[in-house]
Amino acid sequence: MGPPDLVAEGLRDRVKPLGDVERVIFFGRAPGLPADRARRSLRLFAEHVIPRFG
């Protein structure tokens, strides 16, 4: 959770030690998270975080 820069940096830090990673699985609906908030989270992740890895 956080701003796109922080989320991308955190993801990059977690994936980097694994070497050449081609895919990451994203679970966008934590237990108890309402569906509308999960959709919003996934949309924001897709729009603002994923492009940083392109």
Coordinates of C-alpha atoms in Angstrom, one line a residue:
M1 CA 0.0 0.0 0.0
G2 CA 1.2 3.5 -0.7
P3 CA 2.0 5.8 -3.6
P4 CA 3.0 4.2 -6.9
D5 CA 6.7 5.0 -6.5
L6 CA 6.8 3.2 -3.1
V7 CA 4.7 0.2 -4.3
A8 CA 7.0 -0.2 -7.4
E9 CA 10.1 0.1 -5.3
G10 CA 8.8 -2.4 -2.7
L11 CA 7.9 -4.9 -5.5
R12 CA 11.2 -4.4 -7.2
D13 CA 13.1 -5.0 -3.9
R14 CA 11.2 -8.2 -3.3
V15 CA 11.6 -9.6 -6.8
K16 CA 15.2 -8.6 -7.5
P17 CA 16.9 -11.3 -5.3
L18 CA 15.0 -13.9 -7.3
G19 CA 16.8 -13.1 -10.5
D20 CA 15.2 -12.9 -13.9
V21 CA 11.5 -12.9 -13.1
E22 CA 9.0 -12.7 -16.0
R23 CA 5.7 -12.8 -14.1
V24 CA 4.4 -11.8 -10.7
I25 CA 1.1 -12.9 -9.3
F26 CA -1.0 -10.1 -7.8
F27 CA -3.7 -10.8 -5.2
G28 CA -5.8 -7.7 -5.3
R29 CA -8.5 -8.8 -2.8
A30 CA -7.3 -9.3 0.7
P31 CA -9.7 -11.0 3.1
G32 CA -12.4 -8.5 4.2
L33 CA -11.6 -6.0 1.4
P34 CA -14.9 -5.0 -0.3
A35 CA -15.0 -5.9 -4.0
D36 CA -15.3 -2.2 -5.1
R37 CA -12.1 -1.3 -3.2
A38 CA -10.3 -4.4 -4.6
R39 CA -11.3 -3.3 -8.2
R40 CA -10.0 0.2 -7.5
S41 CA -6.8 -1.1 -6.1
L42 CA -6.2 -3.4 -9.1
R43 CA -7.0 -0.5 -11.5
L44 CA -4.6 1.8 -9.8
F45 CA -1.9 -0.9 -9.7
A46 CA -2.4 -1.5 -13.5
E47 CA -2.4 2.2 -14.4
H48 CA 0.4 3.5 -12.1
V49 CA 2.7 0.6 -11.0
I50 CA 2.9 -2.0 -13.8
P51 CA 4.0 0.6 -16.5
R52 CA 7.2 1.2 -14.4
F53 CA 8.3 -2.3 -15.2
G54 CA 7.7 -2.1 -19.0

